[in-house]
XYZ file of C-alpha atoms in Angstrom:
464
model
C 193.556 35.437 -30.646
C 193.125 34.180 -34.447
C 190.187 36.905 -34.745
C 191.048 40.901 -35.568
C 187.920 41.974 -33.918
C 189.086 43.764 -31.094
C 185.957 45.564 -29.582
C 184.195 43.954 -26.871
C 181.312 43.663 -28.648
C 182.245 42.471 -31.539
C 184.930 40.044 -29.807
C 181.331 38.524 -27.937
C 179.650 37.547 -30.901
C 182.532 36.974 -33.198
C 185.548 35.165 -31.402
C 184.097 32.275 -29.831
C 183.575 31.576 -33.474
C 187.159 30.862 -33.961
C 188.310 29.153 -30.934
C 186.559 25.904 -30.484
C 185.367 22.947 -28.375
C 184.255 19.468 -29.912
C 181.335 17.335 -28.280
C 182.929 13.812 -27.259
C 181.732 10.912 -28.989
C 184.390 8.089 -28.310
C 182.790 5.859 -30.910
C 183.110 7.971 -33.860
C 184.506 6.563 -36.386
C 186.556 8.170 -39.483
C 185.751 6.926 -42.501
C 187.080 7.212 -45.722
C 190.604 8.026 -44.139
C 192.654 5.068 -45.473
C 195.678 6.458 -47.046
C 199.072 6.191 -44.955
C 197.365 2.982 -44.252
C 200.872 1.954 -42.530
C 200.956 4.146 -40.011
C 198.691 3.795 -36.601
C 196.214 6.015 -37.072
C 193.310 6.452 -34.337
C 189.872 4.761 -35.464
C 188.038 6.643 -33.037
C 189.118 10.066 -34.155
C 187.752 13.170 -32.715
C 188.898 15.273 -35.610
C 188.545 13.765 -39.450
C 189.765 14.859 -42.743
C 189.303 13.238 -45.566
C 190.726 14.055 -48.922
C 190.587 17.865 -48.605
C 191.373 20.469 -50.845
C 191.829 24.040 -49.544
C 193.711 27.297 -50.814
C 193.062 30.527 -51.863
C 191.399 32.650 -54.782
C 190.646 29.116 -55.862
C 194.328 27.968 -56.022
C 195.082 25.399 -53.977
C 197.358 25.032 -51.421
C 196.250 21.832 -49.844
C 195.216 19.072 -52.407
C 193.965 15.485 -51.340
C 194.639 15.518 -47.511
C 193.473 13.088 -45.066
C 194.285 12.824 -41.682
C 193.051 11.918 -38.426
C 193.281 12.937 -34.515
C 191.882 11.076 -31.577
C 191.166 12.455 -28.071
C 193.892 12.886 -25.463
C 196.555 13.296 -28.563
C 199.245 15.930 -29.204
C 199.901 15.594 -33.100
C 202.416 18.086 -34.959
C 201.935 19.704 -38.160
C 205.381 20.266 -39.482
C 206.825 21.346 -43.096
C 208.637 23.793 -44.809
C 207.286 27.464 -45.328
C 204.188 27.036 -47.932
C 203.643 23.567 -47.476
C 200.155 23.985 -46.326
C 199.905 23.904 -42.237
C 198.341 27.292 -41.714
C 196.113 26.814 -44.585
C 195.429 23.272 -43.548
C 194.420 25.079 -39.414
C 192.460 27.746 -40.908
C 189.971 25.340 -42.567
C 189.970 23.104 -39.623
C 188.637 26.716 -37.811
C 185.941 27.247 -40.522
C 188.064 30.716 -40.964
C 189.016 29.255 -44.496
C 186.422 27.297 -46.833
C 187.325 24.202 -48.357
C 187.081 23.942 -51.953
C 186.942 20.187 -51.839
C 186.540 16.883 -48.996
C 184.998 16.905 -45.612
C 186.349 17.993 -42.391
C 184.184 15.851 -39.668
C 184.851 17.011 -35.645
C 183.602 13.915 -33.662
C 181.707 12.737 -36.948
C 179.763 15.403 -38.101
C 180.676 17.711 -40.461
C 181.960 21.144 -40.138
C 179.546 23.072 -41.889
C 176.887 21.452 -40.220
C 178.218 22.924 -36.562
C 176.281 26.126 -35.484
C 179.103 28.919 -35.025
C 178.098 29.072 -31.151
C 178.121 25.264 -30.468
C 181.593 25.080 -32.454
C 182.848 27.778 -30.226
C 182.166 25.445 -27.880
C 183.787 22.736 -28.987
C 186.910 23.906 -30.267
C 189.530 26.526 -29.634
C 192.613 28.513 -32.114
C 195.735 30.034 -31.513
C 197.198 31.799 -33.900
C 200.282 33.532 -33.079
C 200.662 35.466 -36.734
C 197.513 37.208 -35.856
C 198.569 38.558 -32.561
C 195.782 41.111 -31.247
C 197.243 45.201 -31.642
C 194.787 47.106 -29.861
C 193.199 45.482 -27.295
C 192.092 48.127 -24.412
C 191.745 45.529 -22.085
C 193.849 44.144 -19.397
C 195.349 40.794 -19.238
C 192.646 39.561 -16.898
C 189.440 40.895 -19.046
C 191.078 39.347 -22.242
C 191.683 35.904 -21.387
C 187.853 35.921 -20.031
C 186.977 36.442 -23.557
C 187.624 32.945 -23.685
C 184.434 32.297 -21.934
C 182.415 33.922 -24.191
C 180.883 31.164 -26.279
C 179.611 29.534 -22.363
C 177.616 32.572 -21.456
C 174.320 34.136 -22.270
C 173.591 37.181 -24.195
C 173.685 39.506 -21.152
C 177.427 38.465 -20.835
C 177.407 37.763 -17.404
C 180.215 35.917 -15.526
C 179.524 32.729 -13.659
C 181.819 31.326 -10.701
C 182.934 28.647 -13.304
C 183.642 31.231 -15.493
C 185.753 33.190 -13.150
C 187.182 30.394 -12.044
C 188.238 29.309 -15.453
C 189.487 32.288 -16.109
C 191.981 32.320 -13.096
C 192.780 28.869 -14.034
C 194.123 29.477 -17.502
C 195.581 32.736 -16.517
C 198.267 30.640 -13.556
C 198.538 27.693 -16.117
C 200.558 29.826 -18.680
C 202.679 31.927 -15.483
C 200.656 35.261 -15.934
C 198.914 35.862 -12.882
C 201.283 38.127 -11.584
C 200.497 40.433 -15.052
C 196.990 39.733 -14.610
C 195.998 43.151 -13.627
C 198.379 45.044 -16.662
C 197.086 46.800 -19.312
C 196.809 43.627 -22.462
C 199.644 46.483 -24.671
C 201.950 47.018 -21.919
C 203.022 43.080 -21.716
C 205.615 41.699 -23.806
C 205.118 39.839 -27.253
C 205.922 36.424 -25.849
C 203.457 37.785 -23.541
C 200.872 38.681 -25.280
C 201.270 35.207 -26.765
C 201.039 33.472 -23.764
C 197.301 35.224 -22.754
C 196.475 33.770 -26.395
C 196.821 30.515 -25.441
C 195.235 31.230 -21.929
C 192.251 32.907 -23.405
C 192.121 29.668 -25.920
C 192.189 27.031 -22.603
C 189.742 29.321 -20.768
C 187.201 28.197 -23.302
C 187.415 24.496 -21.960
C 187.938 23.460 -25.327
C 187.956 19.750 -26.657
C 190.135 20.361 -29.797
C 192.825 22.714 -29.627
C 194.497 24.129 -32.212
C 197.906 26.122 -32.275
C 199.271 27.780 -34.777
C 203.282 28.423 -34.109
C 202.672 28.845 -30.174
C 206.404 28.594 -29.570
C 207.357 31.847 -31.952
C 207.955 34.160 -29.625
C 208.586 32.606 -26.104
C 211.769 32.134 -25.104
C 213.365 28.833 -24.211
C 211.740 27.999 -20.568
C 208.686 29.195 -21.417
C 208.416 26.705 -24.605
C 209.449 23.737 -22.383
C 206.724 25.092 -20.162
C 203.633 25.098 -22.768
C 205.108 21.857 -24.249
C 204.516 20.719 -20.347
C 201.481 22.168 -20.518
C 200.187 20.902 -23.947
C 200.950 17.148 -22.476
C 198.723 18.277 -19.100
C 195.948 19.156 -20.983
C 195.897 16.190 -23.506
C 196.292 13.771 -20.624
C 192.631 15.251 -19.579
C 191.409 14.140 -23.151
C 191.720 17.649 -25.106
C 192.851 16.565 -28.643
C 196.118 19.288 -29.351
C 197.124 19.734 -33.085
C 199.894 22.471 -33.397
C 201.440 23.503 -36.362
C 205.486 23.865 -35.732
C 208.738 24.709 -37.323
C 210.911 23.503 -34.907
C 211.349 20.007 -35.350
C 212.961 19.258 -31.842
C 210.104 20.733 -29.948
C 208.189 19.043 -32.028
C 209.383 15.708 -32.113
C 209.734 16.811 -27.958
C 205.725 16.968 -27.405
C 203.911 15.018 -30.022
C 202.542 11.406 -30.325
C 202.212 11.991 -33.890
C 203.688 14.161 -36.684
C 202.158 14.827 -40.067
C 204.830 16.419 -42.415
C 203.541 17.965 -45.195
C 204.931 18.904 -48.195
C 203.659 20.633 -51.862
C 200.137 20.261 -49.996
C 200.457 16.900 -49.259
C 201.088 14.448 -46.596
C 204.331 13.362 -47.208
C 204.687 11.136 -44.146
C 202.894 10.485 -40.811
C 203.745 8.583 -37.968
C 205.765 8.947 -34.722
C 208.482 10.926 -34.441
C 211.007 8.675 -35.063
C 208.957 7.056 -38.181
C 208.602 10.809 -39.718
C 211.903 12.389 -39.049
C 213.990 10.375 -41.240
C 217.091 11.931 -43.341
C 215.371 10.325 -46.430
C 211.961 12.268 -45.944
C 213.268 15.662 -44.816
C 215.838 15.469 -47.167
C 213.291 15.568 -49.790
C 210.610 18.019 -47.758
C 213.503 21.028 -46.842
C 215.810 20.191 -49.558
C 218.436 20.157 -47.260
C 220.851 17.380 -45.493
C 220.047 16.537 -42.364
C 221.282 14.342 -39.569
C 219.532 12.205 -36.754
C 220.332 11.681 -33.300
C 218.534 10.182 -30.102
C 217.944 12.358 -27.013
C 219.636 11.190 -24.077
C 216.840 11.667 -21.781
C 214.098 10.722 -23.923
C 215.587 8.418 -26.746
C 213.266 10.997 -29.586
C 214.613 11.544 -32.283
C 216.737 15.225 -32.404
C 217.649 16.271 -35.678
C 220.203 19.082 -37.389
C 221.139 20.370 -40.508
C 224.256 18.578 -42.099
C 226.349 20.487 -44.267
C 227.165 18.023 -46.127
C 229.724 19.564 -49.427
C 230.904 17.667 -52.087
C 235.159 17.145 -52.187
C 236.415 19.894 -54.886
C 237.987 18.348 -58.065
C 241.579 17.846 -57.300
C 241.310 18.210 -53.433
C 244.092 16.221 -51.482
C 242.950 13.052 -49.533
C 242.931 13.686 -45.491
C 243.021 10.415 -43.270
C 241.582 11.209 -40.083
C 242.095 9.656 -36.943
C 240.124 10.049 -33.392
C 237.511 8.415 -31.537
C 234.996 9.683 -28.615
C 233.723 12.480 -30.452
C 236.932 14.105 -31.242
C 236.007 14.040 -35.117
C 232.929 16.999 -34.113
C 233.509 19.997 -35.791
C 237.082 18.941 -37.587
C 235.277 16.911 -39.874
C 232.793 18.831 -41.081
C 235.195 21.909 -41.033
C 237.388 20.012 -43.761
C 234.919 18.808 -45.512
C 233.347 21.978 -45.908
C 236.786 23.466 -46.616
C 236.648 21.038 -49.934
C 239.279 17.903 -48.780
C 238.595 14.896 -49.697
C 238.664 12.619 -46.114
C 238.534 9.270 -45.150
C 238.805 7.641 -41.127
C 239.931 4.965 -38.953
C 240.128 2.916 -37.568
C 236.709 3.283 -35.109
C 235.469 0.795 -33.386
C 231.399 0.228 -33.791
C 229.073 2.395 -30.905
C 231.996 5.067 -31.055
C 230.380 8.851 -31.843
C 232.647 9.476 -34.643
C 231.570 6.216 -36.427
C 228.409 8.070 -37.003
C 229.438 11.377 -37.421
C 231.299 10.636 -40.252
C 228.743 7.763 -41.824
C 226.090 10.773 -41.644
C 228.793 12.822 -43.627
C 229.476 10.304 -46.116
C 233.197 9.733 -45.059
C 234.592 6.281 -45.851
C 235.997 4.842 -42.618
C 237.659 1.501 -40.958
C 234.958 0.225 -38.301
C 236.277 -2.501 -35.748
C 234.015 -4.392 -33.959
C 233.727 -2.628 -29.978
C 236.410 -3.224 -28.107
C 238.553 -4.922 -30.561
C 242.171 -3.876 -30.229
C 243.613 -2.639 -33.844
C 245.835 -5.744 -34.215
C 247.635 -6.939 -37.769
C 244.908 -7.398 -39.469
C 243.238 -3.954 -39.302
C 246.866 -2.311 -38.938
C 246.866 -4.141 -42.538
C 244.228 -2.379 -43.725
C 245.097 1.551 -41.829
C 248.224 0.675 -43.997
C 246.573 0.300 -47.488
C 244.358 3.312 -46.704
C 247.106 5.333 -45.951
C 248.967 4.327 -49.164
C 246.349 6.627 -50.992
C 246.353 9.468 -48.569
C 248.210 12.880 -48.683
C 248.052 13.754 -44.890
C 246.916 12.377 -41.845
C 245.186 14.295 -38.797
C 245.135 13.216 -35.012
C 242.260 14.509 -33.486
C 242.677 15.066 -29.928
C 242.067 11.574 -28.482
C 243.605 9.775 -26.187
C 244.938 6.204 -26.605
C 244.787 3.044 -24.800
C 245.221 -0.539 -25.122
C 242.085 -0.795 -27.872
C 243.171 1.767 -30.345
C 247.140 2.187 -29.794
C 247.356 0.424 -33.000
C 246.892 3.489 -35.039
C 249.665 4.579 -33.678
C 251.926 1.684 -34.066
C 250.720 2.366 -37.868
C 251.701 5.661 -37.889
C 255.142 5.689 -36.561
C 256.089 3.072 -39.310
C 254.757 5.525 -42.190
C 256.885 7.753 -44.171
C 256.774 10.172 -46.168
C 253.185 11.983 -45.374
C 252.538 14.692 -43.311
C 251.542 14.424 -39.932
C 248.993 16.881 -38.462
C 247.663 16.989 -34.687
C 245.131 18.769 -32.985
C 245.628 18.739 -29.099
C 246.537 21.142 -26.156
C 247.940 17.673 -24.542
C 250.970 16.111 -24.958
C 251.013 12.587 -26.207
C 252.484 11.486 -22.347
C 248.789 13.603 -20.771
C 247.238 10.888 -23.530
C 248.407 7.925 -22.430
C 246.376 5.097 -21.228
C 248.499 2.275 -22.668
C 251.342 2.141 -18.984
C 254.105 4.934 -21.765
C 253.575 3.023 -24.863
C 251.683 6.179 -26.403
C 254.438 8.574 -25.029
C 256.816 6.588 -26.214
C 255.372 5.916 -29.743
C 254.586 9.983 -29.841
C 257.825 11.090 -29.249
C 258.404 9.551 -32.307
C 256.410 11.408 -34.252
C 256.338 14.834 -36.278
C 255.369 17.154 -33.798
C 253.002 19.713 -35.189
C 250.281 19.938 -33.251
C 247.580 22.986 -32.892
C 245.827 23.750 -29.650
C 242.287 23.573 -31.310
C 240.621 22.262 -34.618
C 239.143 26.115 -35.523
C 243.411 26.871 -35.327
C 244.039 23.938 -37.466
C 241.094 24.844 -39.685
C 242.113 28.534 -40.138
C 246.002 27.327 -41.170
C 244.412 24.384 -43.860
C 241.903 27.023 -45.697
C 242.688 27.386 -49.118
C 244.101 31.098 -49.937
C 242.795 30.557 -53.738
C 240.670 27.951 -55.773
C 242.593 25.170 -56.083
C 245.343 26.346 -54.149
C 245.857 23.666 -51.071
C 248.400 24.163 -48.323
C 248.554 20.277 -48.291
C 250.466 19.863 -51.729
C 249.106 16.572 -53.488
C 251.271 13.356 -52.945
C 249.722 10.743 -54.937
């Protein structure tokens, strides 16, 4: 749990203190919180900060923050290392003092909560604090949980049992139930964290990097979870690096940045290339989930052309562009594409990689007119790459193009032969038995035989 305190003792008048429960009041109101005004912010917010200021050894970390969380909502605190979300959930817990602003849990102000009744009310995991020494088993630590709902004597109710049980099945434990708390796992370990945190019954939970250390079923599992136990009205703020698994569980996202909000909203309204472009200080691209339509995003290393580089016209279609592109470009050629027809994958690829490209309108055939212009691109290129695509009736016209231009060299990548690509009744054979054949299997081959052996040094000699 967030708390070092690792006696029982201590752990029964100290921990409840930093997990947490918050009375419902559905008709609290946040005031004051009017920044971001264009995003939808709820108005009857469970948890309410407005214009905080929070750090350490009186520097701050966090500086003019405002933000809001209704019941029943899973919101994400995301941001590069140091931009403030662990700070920002340590004040929230009371573990950290703000130096400046209110934080308000249904309305009333932090300070003001007794540390019993906000143990209550609200609960914390924090996975960078993972417990050490716990001489407990799995079972006996999770029912710390309950802590803040019983009396001094520490006696355990039914509910509290039951609870207990409850939280312990929810995160896929029971069967470790009876273990010694040190002989389980890491991801483990984690995983009583959070169950100890829901055995408190908690209003307003707060997580702190619960995916760290869990592998890849499990996180799809508490992300399941997370959803569960907002759909019963819990308010769930986690801060998270990964911005799939956020943009995967939460409502909302708040990315901050220097200690500021730098943009909140849904996921697809936050995880822009603009605004993480300028938080990470990195390229990135955007894609929709298949299943879901949320945004899922990836780095995009995205290299400038070196000075001098020759000009590489690609051609390809359906996705064949993945990996080829980027390979060249990071390889230093210059590149252009085409001709693509709108909705096709590589229209996008290479628009996210800033590669100039002929776009026909879906399922228009490359006729004269944008054979025209393949021609006048081509008149400016020093080599030309087939991707491994195959051709049909809608982009044959490439082709055509190609067969009637001399004098550049002709590159393929493809373990087919042109007749195994042919969708056009042998025009495509018969157009590609024409052609220079020098074709690689795969575009890492092809990749490997075009890397430069020096600075400046291309194995595709500049022709214009």
């Amino acid at each position: 749990m967030h708390t070092g305190c690792l006696c029982w003792d201590e752990q029964r008048r100290i921990s409840a203190i930093l997990i947490s429960k918050a009375p419902s009041n559905e008709n609290t109101r946040c005031a004051g919180v009017d920044d971001h005004a264009r995003y939808n912010r709820p108005m009857d917010a469970r948890l309410c900060i407005e214009d905080l200021t929070a750090g350490y050894l009186g520097a701050a970390v966090l500086a003019g923050v405002s933000l809001a969380v209704g019941a029943g909502e899973v919101v994400g605190l995301i941001g590069p290392n140091g931009a403030g979300k662990s700070t920002l959930m340590r004040t929230i817990s009371r573990t950290l003092p703000a130096q400046a602003g209110a934080v308000r849990l249904d309305g009333r102000p932090l300070n003001e909560w007794a540390p019993r009744d906000l143990a209550r009310e609200l609960a914390v995991m924090a996975t960078q604090e993972l417990p050490q020494a716990v001489n407990l088993s799995v079972r006996d630590y999770v029912g710390l949980g309950r802590t803040p709902h019983q009396d001094w004597f520490g006696a355990s109710s039914a509910a509290d049992l039951a609870a207990t049980e409850t939280a312990i099945r929810q995160v896929d434990l029971l069967a470790l139930a009876d273990r010694p708390f040190m002989a389980i796992s890491a991801g483990e370990r984690q995983r009583a964290q959070l169950a100890r945190a829901l055995a408190q019954s908690p209003k307003l939970l707060l997580l702190d990097e619960p995916t760290a250390h869990l592998d890849i079923g499990h996180q799809q599992t508490l992300l399941g979870l997370l959803r569960q136990i907002a759909g019963q009205g819990v308010t769930v703020l986690i801060a998270i690096h990964d911005l799939n698994l956020a943009a995967a569980a939460c409502d909302r996202l708040i990315l901050l940045h220097d200690g500021h909000v730098l943009a909140e909203g849904t996921p697809a309204e936050v995880l822009t290339q603009e605004r993480l472009a300028r938080a990470y200080g990195h390229p990135w691209m955007i894609r929709r989930h298949p299943m879901t339509g949320r945004p899922f995003v990836f780095p995009a290393d995205v290299a400038p052309p070196s000075t001098g580089a020759p000009l590489i016209h690609l051609v390809g279609g359906g996705g064949a562009l993945a990996g080829l592109a980027g390979g060249l470009q990071a390889l230093g050629y210059r590149l252009q594409a085409g001709v693509l027809h709108t909705g096709d994958s590589d229209v996008q690829l290479v628009q996210d990689l800033g590669i100039p490209c002929l776009v026909a309108p879906s399922f228009a055939p490359v006729d004269a007119v944008w054979q025209a212009a393949l021609r006048d691109w081509l008149a400016h290129a020093d080599a030309v790459i087939v991707a491994d695509v195959p051709f049909g009736p809608g982009n044959i016209g490439n082709l055509q193009v190609l067969r009637q231009t001399t004098g550049i060299p002709l590159l393929g990548v493809s373990a087919l032969s042109w007749t195994e690509r042919d969708f056009a009744d042998g025009a495509v054979a018969t157009l590609g038995a024409g052609l220079p054949n020098s074709l690689t299997p795969t575009p890492d081959t092809l990749l490997r035989n075009l890397t430069p052996t020096a600075p400046g040094t291309w194995p595709i000699p500049r022709t214009v």
